[in-house]
Amino acid sequence: MGVEIATLRLRGPPEAAVQARFLIEDGIRTAWPDEERLVLIRRVALAQTRPGHRPIERHAAFRRAYDVATASRRHGGDSGAADANCVWFASRAEAWRLLLRALLAGRTPDAWFWRLVVPEWHGEAAEPWLAARLEEALAGRGEMDAVTLVETVEAAGASALLFAAVERLAASASGIAVPAGYRPDTDAAADIPRSGGSSFADDAPAIERVALLAARLPAGLVHLVETLALRLGPGKPAVRYLLERLLLRASPSLRLSPPTLAASVRSYASLLSTGRSPAIWLAHIVATGARTPGAAPQPPVIMAARSVAPARAAVPSAPGRRESTIEPETPTTMAPATPDLLVPAGERATPAAGLWLVIPALIRLGFREWLAERPAIAAADGGRQLLRVLGRHYRLAPDDPALAPLGEPGEDLGFETAWRVGLDRYYRHRARIRLADVILRPGRISVTEDRVTLRFPPEAADIRLRRRALDVDPGWTDWLGLVVRYRYAERNEP
């Protein structure tokens, strides 16, 4: 747990201040709870601290002071938060986003906590603030990546302000820095055509893949990113980074195939340099008869994915695998009722929170490596697609909260059934439990930024999963683009 003290007032002789400060900071780090969220406290009275106090006494006093100071905590976005002694945010990025929304709405936040949680804001108006943040985002710095920033601006209905910020940035900056660690292909600048007459026949599969991915995202977001790319220049490395982040938003598992990702970004930038988007290009191909809508209902990326789908026998197996004597499972239609738990803000109940519990088993079975060897499936969002198909197999409602972080469903890629069967066999052999009993496990789900937290009641902890370490936090899961955490608690304190 990180602790930052803005102002510390001590009563006592000056020569004792250094030791007292050390004791206070040490006591705070060890006595206060390890918060997952960002907590800001305006004032806390720690009572008297003396070197002669035993550590257990000092820690108990510090914990009581914390409980008093945070008793009336409020979320930083709530009305009346300015009057609270304690406010919290899910993350620093959430606070950054809320501040941006307030500025875009024409308000100037003046609550005591804004300068603490967003120290880089010095009271600027929306346009200069947005221009500076956009420059940081395009350079790979800051709390929010460029696509998330554009998405936030679009959701606030401030597209005109975004473009004004882009013009300000283009006028003031000699050039946009390349994001740290981002190395475009050495021939990237040479292969971007500068006229509309260039042929894209060789790039048709890559452009069609890009069109498929872009179609999964909100049209307004895609339009803004493409317009932003055109205003800054499609040949700039920072714009290629922006397009890369957009494609990864549509398919996080695409990051497992860097060559495919690089080819997609290169084709996207090349097409934009002619003034056309992938959607316009695809419509032109259909209109000119190069491809008829009825002749090929599925894009080539989907057909390529089907061609490499594994047979059932090819599904990765666990060590010591043997044939099961349990009858094959049938789709289950009902799950036990979700217990009546205390609900923190942002949590939603779902009868199938266990859908996210299959991630450790998939990691054990080598699903990530399997995806990396099949670029077509990775590019078609194979990671999230498998979880979507599992949810559909067990008849989850389309609006079930457990499915919300996975985005809109796509076409089946052909590999999902084999992995579902293999996953069920793995659970039966290793933990003597059915896949249905893992998935149809009620709990509550909360989503903040790129983090998904599943909370189950303590009595839901299953020894069959625990002894095989199949319910440990997966953490950052790149093929989902999410941090996944599990909690077994009656209440998830903010």
CSV table of C-alpha atoms in Angstrom, one decimal:
chain,number,residue,atom,x,y,z
A,1,MET,CA,0.0,0.0,0.0
A,2,GLY,CA,1.4,3.4,-1.0
A,3,VAL,CA,0.8,6.3,1.4
A,4,GLU,CA,1.4,10.0,0.6
A,5,ILE,CA,1.1,12.7,3.3
A,6,ALA,CA,0.5,16.2,2.0
A,7,THR,CA,0.7,18.0,5.3
A,8,LEU,CA,1.8,16.7,8.7
A,9,ARG,CA,1.3,18.8,11.8
A,10,LEU,CA,3.1,17.7,14.9
A,11,ARG,CA,3.0,19.0,18.5
A,12,GLY,CA,6.2,18.6,20.5
A,13,PRO,CA,9.8,19.6,20.5
A,14,PRO,CA,11.4,20.1,17.1
A,15,GLU,CA,14.2,17.6,17.8
A,16,ALA,CA,11.6,14.8,18.1
A,17,ALA,CA,9.8,15.6,14.8
A,18,VAL,CA,12.0,13.3,12.6
A,19,GLN,CA,11.4,10.3,14.8
A,20,ALA,CA,7.7,11.0,15.2
A,21,ARG,CA,7.2,11.3,11.5
A,22,PHE,CA,9.0,8.0,11.0
A,23,LEU,CA,6.7,6.3,13.6
A,24,ILE,CA,3.6,7.8,12.0
A,25,GLU,CA,4.4,6.8,8.5
A,26,ASP,CA,5.4,3.3,9.6
A,27,GLY,CA,2.2,3.0,11.6
A,28,ILE,CA,0.0,4.2,8.7
A,29,ARG,CA,1.5,1.6,6.3
A,30,THR,CA,1.1,-1.3,8.7
A,31,ALA,CA,-2.1,-0.4,10.6
A,32,TRP,CA,-4.3,1.0,7.8
A,33,PRO,CA,-6.0,-1.4,5.5
A,34,ASP,CA,-4.5,-2.2,2.1
A,35,GLU,CA,-7.0,-0.4,-0.1
A,36,GLU,CA,-7.4,-1.4,-3.7
A,37,ARG,CA,-9.0,1.9,-4.5
A,38,LEU,CA,-7.6,5.4,-4.3
A,39,VAL,CA,-8.6,6.9,-1.0
A,40,LEU,CA,-8.1,10.6,-0.1
A,41,ILE,CA,-8.5,11.8,3.5
A,42,ARG,CA,-8.7,15.5,4.2
A,43,ARG,CA,-7.9,15.4,7.9
A,44,VAL,CA,-7.1,12.6,10.3
A,45,ALA,CA,-6.3,13.0,14.0
A,46,LEU,CA,-3.8,10.3,14.9
A,47,ALA,CA,-3.8,11.0,18.7
A,48,GLN,CA,-0.6,11.2,20.7
A,49,THR,CA,2.4,9.2,19.5
A,50,ARG,CA,5.4,8.5,21.8
A,51,PRO,CA,8.5,6.4,21.2
A,52,GLY,CA,7.7,4.5,24.4
A,53,HIS,CA,4.4,3.2,23.0
A,54,ARG,CA,4.3,-0.4,22.1
A,55,PRO,CA,3.8,-1.0,18.4
A,56,ILE,CA,0.5,-2.9,19.0
A,57,GLU,CA,-0.9,0.1,20.9
A,58,ARG,CA,0.2,2.6,18.3
A,59,HIS,CA,-1.2,0.5,15.5
A,60,ALA,CA,-4.6,0.1,17.3
A,61,ALA,CA,-4.7,3.9,17.8
A,62,PHE,CA,-3.9,4.6,14.1
A,63,ARG,CA,-6.6,2.1,13.0
A,64,ARG,CA,-9.2,3.8,15.2
A,65,ALA,CA,-8.2,7.2,13.7
A,66,TYR,CA,-8.6,5.8,10.2
A,67,ASP,CA,-12.0,4.3,10.9
A,68,VAL,CA,-13.2,7.7,12.3
A,69,ALA,CA,-11.7,9.7,9.4
A,70,THR,CA,-13.3,7.4,6.7
A,71,ALA,CA,-16.6,6.7,8.3
A,72,SER,CA,-18.5,9.1,6.0
A,73,ARG,CA,-16.6,8.4,2.8
A,74,ARG,CA,-18.1,9.4,-0.5
A,75,HIS,CA,-17.2,8.7,-4.1
A,76,GLY,CA,-15.4,11.6,-5.7
A,77,GLY,CA,-18.1,11.9,-8.4
A,78,ASP,CA,-21.0,12.1,-6.0
A,79,SER,CA,-22.7,15.4,-5.2
A,80,GLY,CA,-21.7,16.6,-1.8
A,81,ALA,CA,-18.2,14.9,-2.0
A,82,ALA,CA,-16.6,18.3,-1.5
A,83,ASP,CA,-17.9,18.4,2.0
A,84,ALA,CA,-16.8,14.9,2.9
A,85,ASN,CA,-13.7,14.3,4.9
A,86,CYS,CA,-12.8,11.2,2.9
A,87,VAL,CA,-13.4,10.5,-0.8
A,88,TRP,CA,-12.4,7.6,-3.0
A,89,PHE,CA,-12.0,6.7,-6.7
A,90,ALA,CA,-11.7,3.3,-8.3
A,91,SER,CA,-8.3,4.5,-9.7
A,92,ARG,CA,-6.4,7.6,-10.5
A,93,ALA,CA,-7.5,7.2,-14.1
A,94,GLU,CA,-11.1,7.3,-13.1
A,95,ALA,CA,-10.5,10.6,-11.2
A,96,TRP,CA,-8.7,11.9,-14.3
A,97,ARG,CA,-11.7,10.9,-16.5
A,98,LEU,CA,-14.3,12.5,-14.1
A,99,LEU,CA,-12.3,15.8,-14.1
A,100,LEU,CA,-12.1,15.8,-17.8
A,101,ARG,CA,-15.9,15.3,-18.1
A,102,ALA,CA,-16.5,18.2,-15.7
A,103,LEU,CA,-14.2,20.4,-17.8
A,104,LEU,CA,-15.9,19.4,-21.0
A,105,ALA,CA,-19.3,20.3,-19.4
A,106,GLY,CA,-18.0,23.8,-18.8
A,107,ARG,CA,-17.5,23.4,-15.0
A,108,THR,CA,-14.4,24.2,-13.0
A,109,PRO,CA,-14.1,21.7,-10.1
A,110,ASP,CA,-13.1,23.4,-6.9
A,111,ALA,CA,-13.4,20.6,-4.4
A,112,TRP,CA,-10.4,20.1,-2.1
A,113,PHE,CA,-9.4,16.7,-3.5
A,114,TRP,CA,-9.0,17.5,-7.2
A,115,ARG,CA,-5.6,19.0,-6.9
A,116,LEU,CA,-4.4,16.0,-4.9
A,117,VAL,CA,-5.8,13.3,-7.1
A,118,VAL,CA,-4.9,15.1,-10.4
A,119,PRO,CA,-1.8,17.1,-9.5
A,120,GLU,CA,-1.0,17.9,-13.1
A,121,TRP,CA,-4.2,20.0,-13.4
A,122,HIS,CA,-3.6,23.6,-12.5
A,123,GLY,CA,-7.0,25.1,-13.1
A,124,GLU,CA,-6.8,25.2,-16.9
A,125,ALA,CA,-9.9,25.4,-19.1
A,126,ALA,CA,-11.0,22.3,-21.1
A,127,GLU,CA,-9.3,23.1,-24.5
A,128,PRO,CA,-5.7,23.7,-23.3
A,129,TRP,CA,-6.0,20.9,-20.8
A,130,LEU,CA,-7.3,18.5,-23.4
A,131,ALA,CA,-4.5,19.5,-25.9
A,132,ALA,CA,-1.8,18.8,-23.3
A,133,ARG,CA,-3.3,15.5,-22.2
A,134,LEU,CA,-3.8,14.4,-25.8
A,135,GLU,CA,-0.1,15.1,-26.5
A,136,GLU,CA,0.8,13.0,-23.5
A,137,ALA,CA,-1.5,10.2,-24.5
A,138,LEU,CA,-0.1,10.1,-28.1
A,139,ALA,CA,3.3,9.9,-26.6
A,140,GLY,CA,2.3,6.9,-24.4
A,141,ARG,CA,2.4,8.9,-21.2
A,142,GLY,CA,-0.3,10.0,-18.7
A,143,GLU,CA,-3.1,8.2,-17.0
A,144,MET,CA,-5.3,7.6,-20.0
A,145,ASP,CA,-4.3,6.2,-23.4
A,146,ALA,CA,-5.3,8.2,-26.5
A,147,VAL,CA,-8.2,5.9,-27.5
A,148,THR,CA,-9.8,6.1,-24.0
A,149,LEU,CA,-9.4,9.9,-24.1
A,150,VAL,CA,-11.1,10.1,-27.5
A,151,GLU,CA,-13.8,7.8,-26.2
A,152,THR,CA,-14.4,9.9,-23.2
A,153,VAL,CA,-14.6,13.1,-25.2
A,154,GLU,CA,-17.0,11.5,-27.7
A,155,ALA,CA,-19.2,10.2,-24.8
A,156,ALA,CA,-19.4,13.8,-23.4
A,157,GLY,CA,-20.5,15.1,-26.8
A,158,ALA,CA,-17.5,17.4,-27.1
A,159,SER,CA,-16.1,16.3,-30.5
A,160,ALA,CA,-15.7,20.0,-31.7
A,161,LEU,CA,-13.6,20.7,-28.6
A,162,LEU,CA,-11.4,17.7,-29.3
A,163,PHE,CA,-10.7,18.9,-32.8
A,164,ALA,CA,-9.9,22.4,-31.5
A,165,ALA,CA,-7.5,20.8,-29.1
A,166,VAL,CA,-5.9,18.8,-32.0
A,167,GLU,CA,-5.5,22.1,-34.0
A,168,ARG,CA,-3.9,23.7,-31.0
A,169,LEU,CA,-1.6,20.7,-30.6
A,170,ALA,CA,-0.6,20.7,-34.3
A,171,ALA,CA,0.0,24.4,-34.2
A,172,SER,CA,2.2,24.4,-31.1
A,173,ALA,CA,4.1,21.2,-31.5
A,174,SER,CA,6.9,20.8,-34.0
A,175,GLY,CA,6.3,17.0,-34.0
A,176,ILE,CA,4.5,14.4,-31.9
A,177,ALA,CA,6.8,12.2,-29.9
A,178,VAL,CA,6.9,8.5,-30.6
A,179,PRO,CA,5.5,6.5,-27.6
A,180,ALA,CA,8.1,4.9,-25.4
A,181,GLY,CA,9.0,1.4,-26.6
A,182,TYR,CA,7.0,1.8,-29.9
A,183,ARG,CA,9.1,0.9,-32.9
A,184,PRO,CA,7.2,1.0,-36.3
A,185,ASP,CA,8.5,-1.0,-39.2
A,186,THR,CA,11.5,0.6,-40.8
A,187,ASP,CA,9.7,0.7,-44.2
A,188,ALA,CA,6.6,2.2,-42.7
A,189,ALA,CA,6.9,5.7,-44.2
A,190,ALA,CA,7.8,4.3,-47.7
A,191,ASP,CA,4.8,2.0,-48.0
A,192,ILE,CA,2.1,4.6,-47.3
A,193,PRO,CA,0.7,5.8,-50.6
A,194,ARG,CA,0.0,9.5,-51.0
A,195,SER,CA,-2.6,9.3,-53.7
A,196,GLY,CA,-6.0,7.8,-54.1
A,197,GLY,CA,-5.0,5.7,-57.1
A,198,SER,CA,-2.9,3.2,-55.3
A,199,SER,CA,-4.0,-0.4,-55.5
A,200,PHE,CA,-4.8,-2.3,-52.3
A,201,ALA,CA,-5.4,-5.7,-53.9
A,202,ASP,CA,-2.4,-7.3,-52.1
A,203,ASP,CA,-3.6,-5.8,-48.8
A,204,ALA,CA,-7.2,-6.9,-49.2
A,205,PRO,CA,-7.2,-9.6,-46.4
A,206,ALA,CA,-5.5,-7.2,-43.9
A,207,ILE,CA,-7.9,-4.3,-44.8
A,208,GLU,CA,-10.9,-6.6,-44.5
A,209,ARG,CA,-9.6,-7.8,-41.1
A,210,VAL,CA,-9.3,-4.1,-40.0
A,211,ALA,CA,-12.9,-3.5,-41.3
A,212,LEU,CA,-14.2,-6.4,-39.3
A,213,LEU,CA,-12.5,-5.2,-36.1
A,214,ALA,CA,-13.6,-1.6,-36.5
A,215,ALA,CA,-17.1,-2.7,-37.0
A,216,ARG,CA,-17.1,-4.1,-33.4
A,217,LEU,CA,-16.4,-0.6,-32.0
A,218,PRO,CA,-18.8,2.3,-31.6
A,219,ALA,CA,-19.0,4.1,-34.9
A,220,GLY,CA,-18.5,7.5,-33.3
A,221,LEU,CA,-15.3,6.4,-31.7
A,222,VAL,CA,-13.9,4.9,-34.9
A,223,HIS,CA,-14.9,8.1,-36.8
A,224,LEU,CA,-13.2,10.4,-34.3
A,225,VAL,CA,-10.0,8.3,-34.2
A,226,GLU,CA,-9.8,8.2,-38.0
A,227,THR,CA,-10.4,11.9,-38.3
A,228,LEU,CA,-7.8,12.5,-35.6
A,229,ALA,CA,-5.4,10.4,-37.6
A,230,LEU,CA,-6.0,12.3,-40.8
A,231,ARG,CA,-5.6,15.7,-39.0
A,232,LEU,CA,-2.3,14.7,-37.5
A,233,GLY,CA,-1.1,12.7,-40.6
A,234,PRO,CA,-1.4,8.9,-41.0
A,235,GLY,CA,2.3,8.6,-41.6
A,236,LYS,CA,3.3,9.8,-38.1
A,237,PRO,CA,4.4,7.0,-35.7
A,238,ALA,CA,2.2,8.4,-32.9
A,239,VAL,CA,-0.9,8.0,-35.2
A,240,ARG,CA,0.1,4.4,-36.0
A,241,TYR,CA,0.3,3.9,-32.2
A,242,LEU,CA,-3.2,5.4,-31.9
A,243,LEU,CA,-4.6,3.0,-34.6
A,244,GLU,CA,-2.8,0.1,-32.8
A,245,ARG,CA,-4.6,0.9,-29.6
A,246,LEU,CA,-7.9,1.1,-31.4
A,247,LEU,CA,-7.5,-2.3,-33.0
A,248,LEU,CA,-6.4,-3.8,-29.6
A,249,ARG,CA,-9.6,-2.3,-28.1
A,250,ALA,CA,-11.6,-4.4,-30.6
A,251,SER,CA,-9.5,-7.6,-30.1
A,252,PRO,CA,-7.1,-7.7,-27.1
A,253,SER,CA,-5.8,-11.1,-28.2
A,254,LEU,CA,-4.4,-9.5,-31.4
A,255,ARG,CA,-1.4,-8.5,-29.2
A,256,LEU,CA,-0.4,-12.2,-29.2
A,257,SER,CA,0.5,-11.9,-32.9
A,258,PRO,CA,2.7,-8.9,-33.4
A,259,PRO,CA,3.2,-9.5,-37.1
A,260,THR,CA,-0.5,-9.6,-37.8
A,261,LEU,CA,-1.0,-6.5,-35.6
A,262,ALA,CA,1.7,-4.6,-37.4
A,263,ALA,CA,0.3,-5.6,-40.8
A,264,SER,CA,-3.1,-4.5,-39.7
A,265,VAL,CA,-1.9,-1.1,-38.5
A,266,ARG,CA,0.2,-0.6,-41.6
A,267,SER,CA,-2.8,-1.3,-43.9
A,268,TYR,CA,-5.1,0.9,-41.8
A,269,ALA,CA,-2.7,3.8,-42.0
A,270,SER,CA,-2.1,3.3,-45.7
A,271,LEU,CA,-5.8,3.3,-46.4
A,272,LEU,CA,-6.5,6.4,-44.3
A,273,SER,CA,-3.8,8.2,-46.2
A,274,THR,CA,-6.0,7.9,-49.3
A,275,GLY,CA,-8.9,9.5,-47.5
A,276,ARG,CA,-10.9,6.2,-47.2
A,277,SER,CA,-11.8,4.2,-44.1
A,278,PRO,CA,-11.9,0.4,-44.1
A,279,ALA,CA,-15.7,0.5,-44.1
A,280,ILE,CA,-15.8,2.7,-47.2
A,281,TRP,CA,-13.2,0.5,-48.9
A,282,LEU,CA,-15.3,-2.6,-48.1
A,283,ALA,CA,-18.4,-1.0,-49.4
A,284,HIS,CA,-16.6,0.0,-52.6
A,285,ILE,CA,-15.4,-3.6,-53.1
A,286,VAL,CA,-19.0,-4.9,-52.8
A,287,ALA,CA,-20.4,-2.1,-55.0
A,288,THR,CA,-17.9,-2.9,-57.8
A,289,GLY,CA,-18.7,-6.6,-57.8
A,290,ALA,CA,-15.3,-7.7,-56.5
A,291,ARG,CA,-17.2,-9.3,-53.7
A,292,THR,CA,-21.0,-9.8,-53.4
A,293,PRO,CA,-22.6,-9.7,-50.0
A,294,GLY,CA,-24.4,-13.0,-50.5
A,295,ALA,CA,-21.4,-14.9,-51.9
A,296,ALA,CA,-19.2,-14.6,-48.9
A,297,PRO,CA,-21.2,-13.8,-45.8
A,298,GLN,CA,-18.1,-14.4,-43.5
A,299,PRO,CA,-14.9,-12.3,-43.9
A,300,PRO,CA,-11.7,-14.1,-44.8
A,301,VAL,CA,-10.4,-13.8,-41.3
A,302,ILE,CA,-13.3,-15.9,-40.0
A,303,MET,CA,-12.8,-18.5,-42.7
A,304,ALA,CA,-9.1,-18.6,-42.0
A,305,ALA,CA,-9.9,-19.1,-38.3
A,306,ARG,CA,-12.1,-22.0,-39.1
A,307,SER,CA,-9.4,-23.7,-41.2
A,308,VAL,CA,-7.1,-23.9,-38.2
A,309,ALA,CA,-9.6,-24.9,-35.6
A,310,PRO,CA,-8.4,-27.9,-33.6
A,311,ALA,CA,-10.0,-31.3,-33.5
A,312,ARG,CA,-11.2,-32.5,-30.2
A,313,ALA,CA,-8.2,-34.7,-29.8
A,314,ALA,CA,-5.9,-31.6,-30.3
A,315,VAL,CA,-7.2,-29.7,-27.3
A,316,PRO,CA,-4.3,-29.3,-24.8
A,317,SER,CA,-4.6,-31.7,-22.0
A,318,ALA,CA,-3.4,-31.7,-18.4
A,319,PRO,CA,-0.6,-34.0,-17.2
A,320,GLY,CA,-1.9,-37.4,-16.2
A,321,ARG,CA,-5.0,-37.1,-18.3
A,322,ARG,CA,-7.2,-40.2,-18.5
A,323,GLU,CA,-10.6,-40.9,-19.9
A,324,SER,CA,-13.5,-39.8,-17.7
A,325,THR,CA,-16.2,-42.2,-16.5
A,326,ILE,CA,-18.6,-39.4,-15.8
A,327,GLU,CA,-21.5,-39.0,-18.3
A,328,PRO,CA,-21.1,-36.1,-20.8
A,329,GLU,CA,-22.5,-32.9,-19.5
A,330,THR,CA,-25.7,-31.3,-21.0
A,331,PRO,CA,-26.3,-27.6,-21.1
A,332,THR,CA,-27.6,-26.4,-17.8
A,333,THR,CA,-30.3,-23.8,-17.8
A,334,MET,CA,-30.6,-22.7,-14.2
A,335,ALA,CA,-28.2,-21.7,-11.5
A,336,PRO,CA,-28.7,-21.2,-7.7
A,337,ALA,CA,-30.1,-17.9,-6.6
A,338,THR,CA,-27.5,-15.2,-5.8
A,339,PRO,CA,-27.3,-14.7,-2.1
A,340,ASP,CA,-28.5,-11.4,-0.7
A,341,LEU,CA,-25.2,-9.6,0.0
A,342,LEU,CA,-24.4,-6.1,0.8
A,343,VAL,CA,-23.7,-4.3,-2.5
A,344,PRO,CA,-20.9,-1.7,-2.9
A,345,ALA,CA,-21.4,0.9,-5.6
A,346,GLY,CA,-20.7,-0.4,-9.1
A,347,GLU,CA,-21.3,-4.1,-8.4
A,348,ARG,CA,-23.9,-6.1,-10.2
A,349,ALA,CA,-25.3,-9.5,-9.3
A,350,THR,CA,-25.0,-12.4,-11.8
A,351,PRO,CA,-25.9,-16.1,-11.5
A,352,ALA,CA,-22.8,-16.9,-13.6
A,353,ALA,CA,-19.9,-15.0,-12.0
A,354,GLY,CA,-18.0,-18.3,-12.3
A,355,LEU,CA,-17.6,-17.7,-16.1
A,356,TRP,CA,-14.5,-15.7,-15.2
A,357,LEU,CA,-13.2,-18.5,-12.9
A,358,VAL,CA,-12.3,-20.6,-16.0
A,359,ILE,CA,-9.3,-18.2,-16.8
A,360,PRO,CA,-6.8,-20.0,-14.5
A,361,ALA,CA,-7.7,-23.3,-16.1
A,362,LEU,CA,-7.3,-21.9,-19.6
A,363,ILE,CA,-3.9,-20.5,-18.6
A,364,ARG,CA,-2.9,-24.0,-17.3
A,365,LEU,CA,-4.1,-25.6,-20.6
A,366,GLY,CA,-1.9,-23.2,-22.6
A,367,PHE,CA,-4.7,-21.2,-24.2
A,368,ARG,CA,-2.5,-18.1,-24.5
A,369,GLU,CA,0.2,-20.0,-26.4
A,370,TRP,CA,-2.4,-21.8,-28.5
A,371,LEU,CA,-3.8,-18.3,-29.6
A,372,ALA,CA,-0.3,-17.0,-30.3
A,373,GLU,CA,0.3,-19.8,-32.8
A,374,ARG,CA,-3.0,-19.0,-34.6
A,375,PRO,CA,-2.9,-15.3,-35.7
A,376,ALA,CA,-6.2,-15.5,-37.5
A,377,ILE,CA,-8.1,-16.6,-34.4
A,378,ALA,CA,-6.2,-14.1,-32.2
A,379,ALA,CA,-7.0,-11.3,-34.7
A,380,ALA,CA,-10.7,-12.3,-34.6
A,381,ASP,CA,-10.9,-11.7,-30.8
A,382,GLY,CA,-10.5,-15.4,-30.0
A,383,GLY,CA,-9.9,-14.8,-26.3
A,384,ARG,CA,-13.1,-13.0,-25.5
A,385,GLN,CA,-15.0,-15.0,-28.1
A,386,LEU,CA,-14.4,-18.3,-26.2
A,387,LEU,CA,-15.9,-16.8,-23.0
A,388,ARG,CA,-18.9,-15.5,-24.9
A,389,VAL,CA,-19.5,-18.9,-26.4
A,390,LEU,CA,-19.2,-20.5,-23.0
A,391,GLY,CA,-21.8,-18.1,-21.7
A,392,ARG,CA,-24.1,-18.8,-24.6
A,393,HIS,CA,-23.7,-22.6,-24.2
A,394,TYR,CA,-24.9,-22.4,-20.6
A,395,ARG,CA,-27.8,-20.1,-21.7
A,396,LEU,CA,-26.8,-16.9,-20.0
A,397,ALA,CA,-29.1,-14.0,-20.9
A,398,PRO,CA,-27.5,-11.6,-23.4
A,399,ASP,CA,-27.7,-8.8,-20.8
A,400,ASP,CA,-26.1,-10.8,-18.0
A,401,PRO,CA,-23.5,-8.6,-16.2
A,402,ALA,CA,-21.0,-11.4,-16.5
A,403,LEU,CA,-20.9,-10.9,-20.3
A,404,ALA,CA,-20.8,-7.1,-20.3
A,405,PRO,CA,-16.9,-6.8,-20.2
A,406,LEU,CA,-16.7,-9.0,-23.3
A,407,GLY,CA,-18.3,-6.6,-25.7
A,408,GLU,CA,-20.6,-7.5,-28.6
A,409,PRO,CA,-20.7,-11.2,-29.7
A,410,GLY,CA,-19.2,-12.1,-33.1
A,411,GLU,CA,-19.5,-15.1,-35.4
A,412,ASP,CA,-18.3,-18.5,-34.1
A,413,LEU,CA,-14.7,-19.1,-35.1
A,414,GLY,CA,-15.0,-22.9,-35.1
A,415,PHE,CA,-12.6,-23.7,-32.2
A,416,GLU,CA,-14.9,-23.0,-29.3
A,417,THR,CA,-16.6,-26.4,-29.0
A,418,ALA,CA,-13.3,-28.2,-28.8
A,419,TRP,CA,-12.0,-26.0,-26.1
A,420,ARG,CA,-15.2,-26.2,-24.1
A,421,VAL,CA,-15.1,-30.0,-24.2
A,422,GLY,CA,-11.4,-30.0,-23.3
A,423,LEU,CA,-12.0,-27.6,-20.5
A,424,ASP,CA,-14.8,-29.7,-19.0
A,425,ARG,CA,-12.6,-32.8,-19.2
A,426,TYR,CA,-9.8,-31.0,-17.5
A,427,TYR,CA,-12.1,-29.9,-14.6
A,428,ARG,CA,-13.5,-33.4,-14.2
A,429,HIS,CA,-10.1,-35.1,-14.2
A,430,ARG,CA,-8.2,-32.6,-12.1
A,431,ALA,CA,-10.8,-31.3,-9.7
A,432,ARG,CA,-13.7,-33.7,-10.0
A,433,ILE,CA,-16.1,-30.9,-10.9
A,434,ARG,CA,-18.2,-30.1,-14.0
A,435,LEU,CA,-17.5,-27.1,-16.0
A,436,ALA,CA,-21.2,-26.2,-15.6
A,437,ASP,CA,-20.7,-26.1,-11.8
A,438,VAL,CA,-17.8,-23.7,-12.2
A,439,ILE,CA,-19.5,-21.3,-14.5
A,440,LEU,CA,-23.0,-21.2,-13.0
A,441,ARG,CA,-21.6,-19.9,-9.7
A,442,PRO,CA,-23.5,-16.8,-8.4
A,443,GLY,CA,-21.6,-13.7,-7.3
A,444,ARG,CA,-21.1,-10.1,-8.1
A,445,ILE,CA,-19.1,-8.4,-10.8
A,446,SER,CA,-17.7,-4.9,-10.9
A,447,VAL,CA,-15.8,-3.3,-13.8
A,448,THR,CA,-13.6,-0.2,-13.5
A,449,GLU,CA,-11.2,0.8,-16.3
A,450,ASP,CA,-9.4,-2.3,-17.3
A,451,ARG,CA,-10.1,-4.2,-14.1
A,452,VAL,CA,-12.8,-6.9,-13.5
A,453,THR,CA,-13.4,-7.9,-9.9
A,454,LEU,CA,-15.5,-11.0,-9.1
A,455,ARG,CA,-16.8,-11.2,-5.5
A,456,PHE,CA,-18.2,-14.4,-4.1
A,457,PRO,CA,-19.6,-15.0,-0.6
A,458,PRO,CA,-17.0,-16.7,1.6
A,459,GLU,CA,-19.0,-20.0,1.7
A,460,ALA,CA,-18.7,-20.2,-2.1
A,461,ALA,CA,-14.9,-21.0,-1.8
A,462,ASP,CA,-14.6,-24.5,-3.3
A,463,ILE,CA,-12.0,-26.8,-1.9
A,464,ARG,CA,-11.9,-28.7,-5.2
A,465,LEU,CA,-10.7,-25.6,-6.9
A,466,ARG,CA,-8.6,-24.2,-4.1
A,467,ARG,CA,-6.4,-27.3,-3.7
A,468,ARG,CA,-5.5,-27.2,-7.4
A,469,ALA,CA,-5.0,-23.4,-7.2
A,470,LEU,CA,-7.7,-23.0,-9.9
A,471,ASP,CA,-9.3,-19.9,-8.1
A,472,VAL,CA,-6.2,-17.8,-7.8
A,473,ASP,CA,-6.2,-14.3,-9.3
A,474,PRO,CA,-5.1,-14.4,-13.0
A,475,GLY,CA,-4.1,-10.7,-12.7
A,476,TRP,CA,-3.3,-9.0,-16.1
A,477,THR,CA,-4.6,-11.3,-18.8
A,478,ASP,CA,-3.3,-9.9,-22.1
A,479,TRP,CA,-5.6,-11.9,-24.4
A,480,LEU,CA,-8.6,-10.3,-22.6
A,481,GLY,CA,-7.0,-6.9,-22.2
A,482,LEU,CA,-8.1,-7.0,-18.5
A,483,VAL,CA,-6.9,-7.4,-15.0
A,484,VAL,CA,-9.1,-10.1,-13.4
A,485,ARG,CA,-9.3,-10.5,-9.6
A,486,TYR,CA,-11.4,-12.8,-7.3
A,487,ARG,CA,-12.5,-11.9,-3.9
A,488,TYR,CA,-14.3,-14.0,-1.3
A,489,ALA,CA,-16.0,-11.5,1.1
A,490,GLU,CA,-19.4,-10.4,2.3
A,491,ARG,CA,-18.5,-6.8,1.5
A,492,ASN,CA,-15.9,-5.2,-0.7
A,493,GLU,CA,-15.0,-2.1,1.3
A,494,PRO,CA,-14.2,0.9,-0.8
